CSV table of C-alpha atoms in Angstrom, one decimal:
chain,number,residue,atom,x,y,z
V,1,MET,CA,78.5,115.9,142.9
V,2,ILE,CA,80.5,116.9,145.9
V,3,LYS,CA,83.1,119.6,145.3
V,4,PHE,CA,86.8,118.5,145.9
V,5,VAL,CA,87.6,121.1,148.4
V,6,GLN,CA,84.5,120.2,150.5
V,7,ALA,CA,85.4,116.4,150.2
V,8,ALA,CA,89.0,117.5,151.3
V,9,ARG,CA,87.5,119.5,154.4
V,10,ILE,CA,85.5,116.6,155.4
V,11,ALA,CA,88.3,113.8,154.9
V,12,LEU,CA,90.6,116.1,157.0
V,13,GLY,CA,88.0,116.6,159.9
V,14,SER,CA,87.9,112.9,160.1
V,15,ILE,CA,91.5,112.5,160.1
V,16,ARG,CA,92.0,115.1,162.9
V,17,SER,CA,89.1,113.6,165.0
V,18,ALA,CA,90.9,110.0,165.1
V,19,LYS,CA,94.5,111.1,165.4
V,20,LEU,CA,95.6,107.9,166.8
V,21,ARG,CA,94.0,105.8,164.3
V,22,SER,CA,95.3,108.1,161.6
V,23,ALA,CA,98.8,107.8,163.1
V,24,LEU,CA,98.7,104.2,163.0
V,25,THR,CA,97.4,104.0,159.4
V,26,THR,CA,100.2,106.6,158.3
V,27,LEU,CA,102.9,104.6,160.1
V,28,GLY,CA,102.4,101.8,157.8
V,29,ILE,CA,102.9,103.6,154.7
V,30,VAL,CA,105.7,105.5,156.2
V,31,ILE,CA,107.9,102.5,156.8
V,32,GLY,CA,106.9,100.9,153.4
V,33,VAL,CA,107.9,104.1,151.2
V,34,ALA,CA,110.9,104.7,153.8
V,35,ALA,CA,112.0,101.0,153.0
V,36,VAL,CA,111.5,101.6,149.0
V,37,ILE,CA,113.6,104.8,149.1
V,38,VAL,CA,116.4,103.3,151.4
V,39,ASN,CA,116.9,100.2,149.2
V,40,ALA,CA,116.5,102.0,145.7
V,41,SER,CA,119.1,104.6,147.0
V,42,LEU,CA,121.5,101.7,148.2
V,43,GLY,CA,120.9,100.0,145.0
V,44,ALA,CA,122.1,103.0,143.0
V,45,SER,CA,124.9,103.7,145.4
V,46,PHE,CA,126.2,100.1,145.1
V,47,ASN,CA,126.1,100.5,141.2
V,48,GLN,CA,128.1,103.8,141.4
V,49,PHE,CA,130.7,102.0,143.9
V,50,PHE,CA,131.3,99.2,141.6
V,51,THR,CA,131.7,101.6,138.6
V,52,ASP,CA,133.9,103.7,140.7
V,53,GLU,CA,136.0,100.6,141.7
V,54,VAL,CA,136.4,99.7,138.1
V,55,THR,CA,137.3,102.9,136.7
V,56,SER,CA,139.6,103.7,139.3
V,57,VAL,CA,142.1,100.8,138.8
V,58,GLY,CA,142.7,101.4,135.1
V,59,SER,CA,142.1,103.5,132.1
V,60,ASN,CA,140.4,101.8,128.9
V,61,PHE,CA,142.4,98.6,130.1
V,62,ILE,CA,142.5,95.2,128.1
V,63,ILE,CA,144.0,92.0,129.7
V,64,ALA,CA,145.2,89.1,128.2
V,65,TYR,CA,145.9,86.2,130.7
V,66,SER,CA,146.6,82.5,131.1
V,67,ASP,CA,146.7,79.9,133.6
V,68,GLN,CA,149.3,78.0,131.4
V,69,PRO,CA,153.0,78.8,132.3
V,70,ASN,CA,155.6,79.6,129.5
V,71,LEU,CA,152.8,80.8,127.0
V,72,PHE,CA,153.4,84.5,126.7
V,73,TYR,CA,156.9,85.9,125.7
V,74,GLN,CA,158.2,89.0,123.7
V,75,SER,CA,156.8,87.9,120.6
V,76,GLU,CA,153.1,88.1,122.2
V,77,LEU,CA,153.8,91.3,123.7
V,78,GLU,CA,154.8,92.8,120.3
V,79,ILE,CA,151.6,91.3,118.6
V,80,ILE,CA,149.3,93.3,121.3
V,81,LYS,CA,151.6,96.5,121.1
V,82,ASN,CA,151.2,96.5,117.3
V,83,ALA,CA,147.4,96.0,117.4
V,84,PRO,CA,145.5,98.7,116.1
V,85,GLY,CA,144.1,101.5,118.9
V,86,ILE,CA,146.7,100.1,121.6
V,87,SER,CA,148.2,102.9,123.2
V,88,GLY,CA,150.4,101.0,125.7
V,89,VAL,CA,151.1,97.5,126.9
V,90,SER,CA,152.8,96.0,129.8
V,91,PRO,CA,153.6,92.4,130.8
V,92,ARG,CA,152.8,91.6,134.4
V,93,LYS,CA,154.3,88.7,136.5
V,94,ILE,CA,153.9,88.0,140.0
V,95,VAL,CA,156.8,86.1,141.8
V,96,PRO,CA,156.8,85.4,145.6
V,97,GLY,CA,159.9,86.7,147.1
V,98,GLU,CA,161.4,88.5,150.0
V,99,ILE,CA,162.4,92.0,150.7
V,100,SER,CA,165.1,93.0,153.3
V,101,TYR,CA,165.7,96.3,154.9
V,102,LEU,CA,168.5,96.8,157.4
V,103,SER,CA,168.2,93.6,159.6
V,104,ASP,CA,164.5,92.7,158.8
V,105,THR,CA,163.1,90.6,156.1
V,106,LYS,CA,159.5,90.3,154.8
V,107,SER,CA,157.9,87.9,152.5
V,108,VAL,CA,156.0,89.7,149.9
V,109,SER,CA,154.7,89.4,146.1
V,110,ILE,CA,157.1,90.7,143.7
V,111,VAL,CA,155.6,92.2,140.3
V,112,GLY,CA,157.4,92.5,137.4
V,113,VAL,CA,156.2,95.3,135.2
V,114,ASN,CA,157.3,97.8,132.6
V,115,GLY,CA,157.1,101.7,132.1
V,116,ASP,CA,153.5,101.5,130.8
V,117,PHE,CA,152.0,99.8,133.6
V,118,GLN,CA,151.6,103.0,135.7
V,119,GLU,CA,149.4,104.7,133.3
V,120,ILE,CA,147.3,101.6,132.4
V,121,GLN,CA,146.7,100.8,136.0
V,122,GLY,CA,146.2,104.5,137.2
V,123,ILE,CA,148.7,104.0,139.9
V,124,LYS,CA,149.5,107.1,141.9
V,125,MET,CA,152.6,107.9,143.8
V,126,GLU,CA,153.2,109.2,147.2
V,127,GLU,CA,156.7,110.1,146.6
V,128,GLY,CA,159.3,109.6,144.0
V,129,THR,CA,158.5,108.1,140.6
V,130,PHE,CA,157.5,104.9,139.0
V,131,LEU,CA,159.4,102.6,137.1
V,132,THR,CA,160.6,103.3,133.2
V,133,ASP,CA,162.1,101.0,130.6
V,134,LYS,CA,165.3,102.5,131.2
V,135,ASP,CA,165.5,101.4,135.1
V,136,ILE,CA,167.4,98.2,135.8
V,137,TYR,CA,167.7,97.6,139.7
V,138,SER,CA,165.1,99.8,140.7
V,139,ALA,CA,161.9,99.3,143.0
V,140,VAL,CA,158.8,100.8,143.8
V,141,LEU,CA,157.0,99.9,147.1
V,142,GLY,CA,153.6,100.1,148.5
V,143,TYR,CA,152.8,102.5,151.1
V,144,ASP,CA,152.2,100.2,154.1
V,145,LEU,CA,155.3,97.9,153.2
V,146,ALA,CA,157.5,101.1,153.1
V,147,LYS,CA,156.1,103.0,155.9
V,148,GLU,CA,154.8,100.7,158.6
V,149,GLU,CA,156.3,96.9,158.2
V,150,PHE,CA,159.9,97.7,159.0
V,151,GLY,CA,161.3,99.4,161.9
V,152,ARG,CA,161.8,102.8,160.3
V,153,SER,CA,160.2,104.1,157.2
V,154,ILE,CA,161.6,103.6,153.8
V,155,SER,CA,161.8,106.4,151.6
V,156,HIS,CA,162.7,106.8,147.8
V,157,ARG,CA,166.5,106.7,147.3
V,158,ASN,CA,167.0,104.2,150.1
V,159,THR,CA,168.3,100.8,149.2
V,160,VAL,CA,166.5,97.4,149.7
V,161,ASP,CA,167.7,93.8,148.9
V,162,ILE,CA,165.2,91.5,146.8
V,163,SER,CA,165.6,87.8,147.0
V,164,PHE,CA,164.0,85.2,144.7
V,165,ARG,CA,164.5,81.3,144.9
V,166,GLN,CA,164.8,79.6,141.5
V,167,GLU,CA,163.4,76.4,140.7
V,168,ASN,CA,166.6,74.5,141.3
V,169,GLY,CA,166.7,75.9,144.7
V,170,THR,CA,169.3,78.8,144.1
V,171,LEU,CA,168.7,81.7,146.1
V,172,VAL,CA,169.4,84.9,144.1
V,173,ARG,CA,169.7,88.2,145.9
V,174,LYS,CA,170.1,91.7,144.4
V,175,SER,CA,170.3,95.4,146.0
V,176,PHE,CA,167.5,97.7,144.5
V,177,LYS,CA,167.2,101.4,144.8
V,178,VAL,CA,163.7,102.4,145.9
V,179,LYS,CA,162.6,104.8,143.2
V,180,GLY,CA,159.1,105.4,144.5
V,181,VAL,CA,156.3,104.9,147.2
V,182,LEU,CA,152.9,104.1,146.1
V,183,GLU,CA,150.1,106.6,147.6
V,184,ASP,CA,148.3,105.1,150.5
V,185,SER,CA,145.2,103.1,149.3
V,186,LYS,CA,143.5,100.1,150.2
V,187,GLU,CA,142.3,99.6,146.3
V,188,THR,CA,142.8,96.0,144.9
V,189,ILE,CA,144.3,96.3,141.6
V,190,VAL,CA,142.4,94.3,138.6
V,191,GLY,CA,144.0,91.1,137.7
V,192,GLY,CA,144.7,89.6,141.0
V,193,ASP,CA,147.6,91.8,142.5
V,194,GLY,CA,146.0,92.3,145.6
V,195,SER,CA,146.4,95.5,147.8
V,196,THR,CA,148.6,97.8,146.4
V,197,ASP,CA,150.0,98.8,150.0
V,198,MET,CA,151.8,95.4,150.4
V,199,ILE,CA,153.4,95.0,146.7
V,200,VAL,CA,156.7,95.5,145.2
V,201,TYR,CA,157.1,96.6,141.7
V,202,ILE,CA,160.5,95.9,139.7
V,203,PRO,CA,161.4,95.5,136.0
V,204,ILE,CA,160.2,92.6,134.6
V,205,SER,CA,163.4,91.8,132.7
V,206,ILE,CA,165.3,92.0,136.0
V,207,MET,CA,162.8,89.5,137.4
V,208,ASN,CA,163.3,87.2,134.6
V,209,GLU,CA,167.0,87.5,135.0
V,210,MET,CA,167.0,86.7,138.5
V,211,THR,CA,164.5,84.0,138.4
V,212,GLY,CA,166.0,82.2,135.4
V,213,GLU,CA,162.8,82.6,133.5
V,214,GLN,CA,161.9,84.3,130.1
V,215,ASP,CA,157.9,84.1,129.8
V,216,TYR,CA,155.6,86.7,131.0
V,217,GLY,CA,152.5,85.8,132.9
V,218,THR,CA,149.9,88.5,131.8
V,219,PHE,CA,149.6,91.3,129.5
V,220,PHE,CA,147.7,94.8,130.5
V,221,ALA,CA,147.2,96.8,127.6
V,222,MET,CA,145.4,100.3,127.3
V,223,ALA,CA,142.8,101.0,124.4
V,224,GLU,CA,143.2,104.6,122.9
V,225,SER,CA,139.5,105.4,123.7
V,226,SER,CA,136.4,103.7,125.6
V,227,GLU,CA,134.3,104.1,122.8
V,228,ASN,CA,135.9,101.3,120.6
V,229,ILE,CA,137.4,99.3,123.3
V,230,ARG,CA,135.5,96.3,122.5
V,231,ASP,CA,136.4,96.3,119.1
V,232,ILE,CA,140.3,96.7,119.9
V,233,SER,CA,139.9,93.9,122.4
V,234,ASP,CA,138.4,91.6,119.7
V,235,GLU,CA,141.4,92.6,117.4
V,236,VAL,CA,143.9,91.6,120.2
V,237,ASP,CA,142.0,88.4,120.6
V,238,ARG,CA,142.1,87.7,116.8
V,239,ARG,CA,145.8,88.5,116.6
V,240,LEU,CA,146.8,86.0,119.5
V,241,ALA,CA,144.5,83.5,118.3
V,242,ARG,CA,146.2,83.5,114.8
V,243,ASN,CA,149.6,83.5,116.7
V,244,PHE,CA,148.5,80.3,118.4
V,245,GLY,CA,147.0,78.6,115.4
V,246,ILE,CA,143.5,79.0,116.8
V,247,PRO,CA,140.9,78.7,113.9
V,248,ILE,CA,138.6,81.8,113.3
V,249,ARG,CA,135.6,79.7,113.7
V,250,ASP,CA,136.7,78.8,117.0
V,251,ILE,CA,137.7,82.2,118.6
V,252,ASP,CA,134.5,82.8,120.5
V,253,ASP,CA,135.1,79.4,122.1
V,254,GLU,CA,137.0,80.0,125.2
V,255,ASP,CA,137.9,76.3,125.9
V,256,SER,CA,139.6,76.1,122.6
V,257,LYS,CA,142.1,78.9,123.6
V,258,PRO,CA,144.9,78.6,125.9
V,259,TYR,CA,144.3,82.3,127.1
V,260,THR,CA,141.7,84.8,127.9
V,261,VAL,CA,141.2,88.3,126.8
V,262,PHE,CA,138.9,90.7,128.6
V,263,ASN,CA,138.4,94.6,128.9
V,264,GLN,CA,137.1,97.2,131.1
V,265,ALA,CA,133.9,97.2,129.3
V,266,ASP,CA,133.3,93.6,129.9
V,267,VAL,CA,134.2,94.3,133.7
V,268,LEU,CA,131.7,97.2,133.9
V,269,GLU,CA,129.0,94.9,132.1
V,270,GLU,CA,129.4,92.2,134.8
V,271,THR,CA,129.5,94.6,137.8
V,272,GLY,CA,126.4,96.4,136.4
V,273,ALA,CA,124.6,93.2,136.2
V,274,LEU,CA,125.4,92.5,139.8
V,275,GLY,CA,124.3,95.9,140.8
V,276,GLU,CA,120.9,95.3,139.3
V,277,ALA,CA,120.4,92.2,140.6
V,278,LEU,CA,121.3,93.5,144.1
V,279,SER,CA,119.0,96.6,143.5
V,280,SER,CA,116.3,94.1,142.4
V,281,PHE,CA,116.8,92.1,145.7
V,282,LEU,CA,116.8,95.1,147.7
V,283,LEU,CA,113.6,96.7,145.9
V,284,VAL,CA,112.0,93.3,146.4
V,285,LEU,CA,112.3,93.5,150.1
V,286,ALA,CA,111.2,97.1,150.4
V,287,LEU,CA,108.0,96.2,148.2
V,288,VAL,CA,106.9,93.4,150.8
V,289,SER,CA,107.3,95.9,153.5
V,290,LEU,CA,105.1,98.3,151.2
V,291,PHE,CA,102.6,95.7,150.8
V,292,VAL,CA,102.3,94.9,154.5
V,293,GLY,CA,101.9,98.5,154.9
V,294,SER,CA,98.9,98.6,152.4
V,295,ILE,CA,97.2,95.9,154.1
V,296,GLY,CA,97.4,97.7,157.4
V,297,ILE,CA,95.8,100.7,155.6
V,298,MET,CA,93.0,98.6,154.4
V,299,ASN,CA,92.3,97.0,157.8
V,300,ILE,CA,92.2,100.3,159.5
V,301,MET,CA,90.0,102.1,156.9
V,302,LEU,CA,87.5,98.8,157.3
V,303,VAL,CA,87.4,99.6,160.9
V,304,THR,CA,86.7,103.1,160.2
V,305,VAL,CA,83.6,102.4,157.7
V,306,THR,CA,82.2,100.1,160.6
V,307,GLU,CA,82.8,102.7,163.2
V,308,ARG,CA,81.1,105.4,160.9
V,309,THR,CA,78.4,103.5,159.9
V,310,ARG,CA,75.8,105.6,161.7
V,311,GLU,CA,77.4,108.7,160.2
V,312,ILE,CA,77.3,107.1,156.5
V,313,GLY,CA,73.6,106.5,157.2
V,314,ILE,CA,73.2,110.3,158.1
V,315,MET,CA,75.2,111.5,155.2
V,316,LYS,CA,73.1,109.4,152.8
V,317,SER,CA,69.6,110.5,154.4
V,318,VAL,CA,70.6,114.3,153.7
V,319,GLY,CA,71.3,113.7,150.2
V,320,TYR,CA,74.9,112.4,149.6
V,321,SER,CA,75.1,109.7,147.0
V,322,SER,CA,76.8,106.6,146.9
V,323,SER,CA,79.5,108.1,144.6
V,324,ASN,CA,80.1,111.0,147.3
V,325,ILE,CA,80.6,108.5,150.1
V,326,LEU,CA,83.0,106.6,147.9
V,327,SER,CA,84.7,109.9,146.9
V,328,LEU,CA,85.1,111.0,150.8
V,329,PHE,CA,86.4,107.7,151.9
V,330,LEU,CA,88.9,107.3,149.0
V,331,LEU,CA,90.1,110.5,149.4
V,332,GLU,CA,90.6,110.0,153.1
V,333,SER,CA,92.6,107.1,152.3
V,334,VAL,CA,94.8,108.9,149.8
V,335,MET,CA,95.3,111.9,152.2
V,336,VAL,CA,96.7,109.4,154.8
V,337,SER,CA,98.9,107.8,152.3
V,338,PHE,CA,100.1,110.9,150.8
V,339,LEU,CA,101.2,112.3,154.1
V,340,GLY,CA,102.9,109.2,154.9
V,341,GLY,CA,104.5,109.1,151.3
V,342,LEU,CA,106.0,112.6,152.3
V,343,VAL,CA,107.2,111.4,155.8
V,344,GLY,CA,108.5,108.1,154.6
V,345,THR,CA,110.4,109.8,151.6
V,346,ALA,CA,112.2,112.3,153.9
V,347,ILE,CA,113.0,109.5,156.5
V,348,GLY,CA,114.2,107.2,153.6
V,349,GLY,CA,116.2,109.8,152.1
V,350,PHE,CA,118.0,110.7,155.5
V,351,GLY,CA,118.2,106.9,156.2
V,352,ALA,CA,120.0,106.2,153.0
V,353,TYR,CA,122.6,108.9,153.6
V,354,ILE,CA,123.7,107.5,157.0
V,355,ILE,CA,123.7,104.0,155.8
V,356,GLU,CA,125.8,104.8,152.7
V,357,GLY,CA,127.9,106.8,155.0
V,358,ALA,CA,128.3,103.7,157.4
V,359,LEU,CA,129.2,101.4,154.7
V,360,LYS,CA,131.6,103.9,152.9
V,361,LEU,CA,129.4,103.9,149.7
V,362,PRO,CA,129.3,107.0,147.3
V,363,PRO,CA,126.1,109.0,148.4
V,364,VAL,CA,123.8,108.4,145.6
V,365,PHE,CA,120.0,109.7,145.7
V,366,PRO,CA,118.5,110.0,142.6
V,367,PHE,CA,115.7,112.7,142.9
V,368,MET,CA,113.2,110.6,141.0
V,369,LEU,CA,112.8,108.7,144.0
V,370,ILE,CA,110.9,111.7,145.6
V,371,GLU,CA,108.5,111.3,142.8
V,372,ILE,CA,108.4,107.7,142.9
V,373,GLY,CA,107.8,107.6,146.8
V,374,ILE,CA,104.9,110.2,146.4
V,375,PHE,CA,103.5,108.2,143.6
V,376,VAL,CA,103.6,104.8,145.3
V,377,SER,CA,102.0,106.1,148.4
V,378,VAL,CA,99.0,107.5,146.5
V,379,LEU,CA,98.8,104.6,144.6
V,380,VAL,CA,98.8,102.4,147.5
V,381,GLY,CA,96.0,104.6,149.1
V,382,VAL,CA,93.9,104.2,146.3
V,383,VAL,CA,94.2,100.5,146.0
V,384,ALA,CA,93.9,100.0,149.9
V,385,GLY,CA,91.3,102.5,150.4
V,386,LEU,CA,89.1,101.2,147.3
V,387,TYR,CA,87.3,98.3,148.9
V,388,PRO,CA,86.6,99.9,152.2
V,389,ALA,CA,85.3,103.1,150.3
V,390,ARG,CA,83.0,100.8,148.1
V,391,LYS,CA,81.8,99.1,151.1
V,392,ALA,CA,80.7,102.4,152.7
V,393,ALA,CA,79.1,103.4,149.5
V,394,SER,CA,77.0,100.3,149.1
V,395,MET,CA,75.3,100.7,152.7
V,396,ASN,CA,71.7,100.9,152.6
V,397,PRO,CA,71.0,104.1,154.7
V,398,VAL,CA,68.2,102.7,156.6
V,399,ASP,CA,70.3,99.8,157.9
V,400,ALA,CA,73.1,102.5,158.5
V,401,LEU,CA,71.0,104.6,160.6
V,402,ARG,CA,69.5,101.5,162.8
V,403,TYR,CA,73.5,100.4,163.4
V,404,GLU,CA,74.5,100.4,167.1
């Protein structure tokens, strides 16, 4: 039986003697492994991005909303507020309106909330403070709205006019003191508020007073902990169902309820599933590239066997067995693939870092991918090199020596 060191030396000699052929063989595996590494890393980055987006716009949030108007009122607010495990709750209602500063007027979305909304949604302030339950004619402006949309910058302590048009056509206009300006951010608030940079928050009691309405559009609540957020959310759902006369047997039937309750865990689960689907799609594309690379290795190794037919005959005539020949060619294929795996992993890692930076994704590179890249390259080398190696090992030495 040929020793491994001797077999490796012979295989390395064969690789060096045909540098171009070896380079072309390696290129296929380099591209395939690099594609696997890049796409697997991108999949992990997208997963992390989705998770970061959800966790950055709220803390253990539970949302109850309805497409029906005039459904949620103060009584429903108290029901959610008194549910076990709820540490805060805020109504949220969006109404189109106008904001005026000096002689300029802009059409914007006005959002009515209470003092708990800041903590529930994780809102950060650039200057000033957010609304409290004691505020009356106070407003908090998005960064772009305050700093860029008007002729001059609006700071906290300035005064702006906010106008609503009631259903009967009456225009209601009030002056509001700017209590704070939101931090510059392009994030989208969960629940459909849009970008926080072009938004105005005012007390929901004042909004209803100006619009002549009494209902609340949506409730944003916060659970005490993330561990039991689903149980707390289910309890909120049960209490609202009982309030609206929904039988317990129908509580899981969303069509039977005039509202919907979901929580941060539900959103993370959905985004996680989306991330996994995207990762799987990217990985399939990479595996196709790797398969093409393995076909290239097999073809070039078959050509190598043909070119070295006389060499195989000589080796067999001096005592090399068929298993020795099989080992030599298989080892050569594995060594070429292993080298390609190392280079492909390095290129893939660097490429993933560049692409993630260009897409503004969080840089995520699981170091397990290095092991996967090496393992996959060796596996491809074994699979792609097995048939050519067996073909070489099965040659008749006499016929091989006569080959021209």
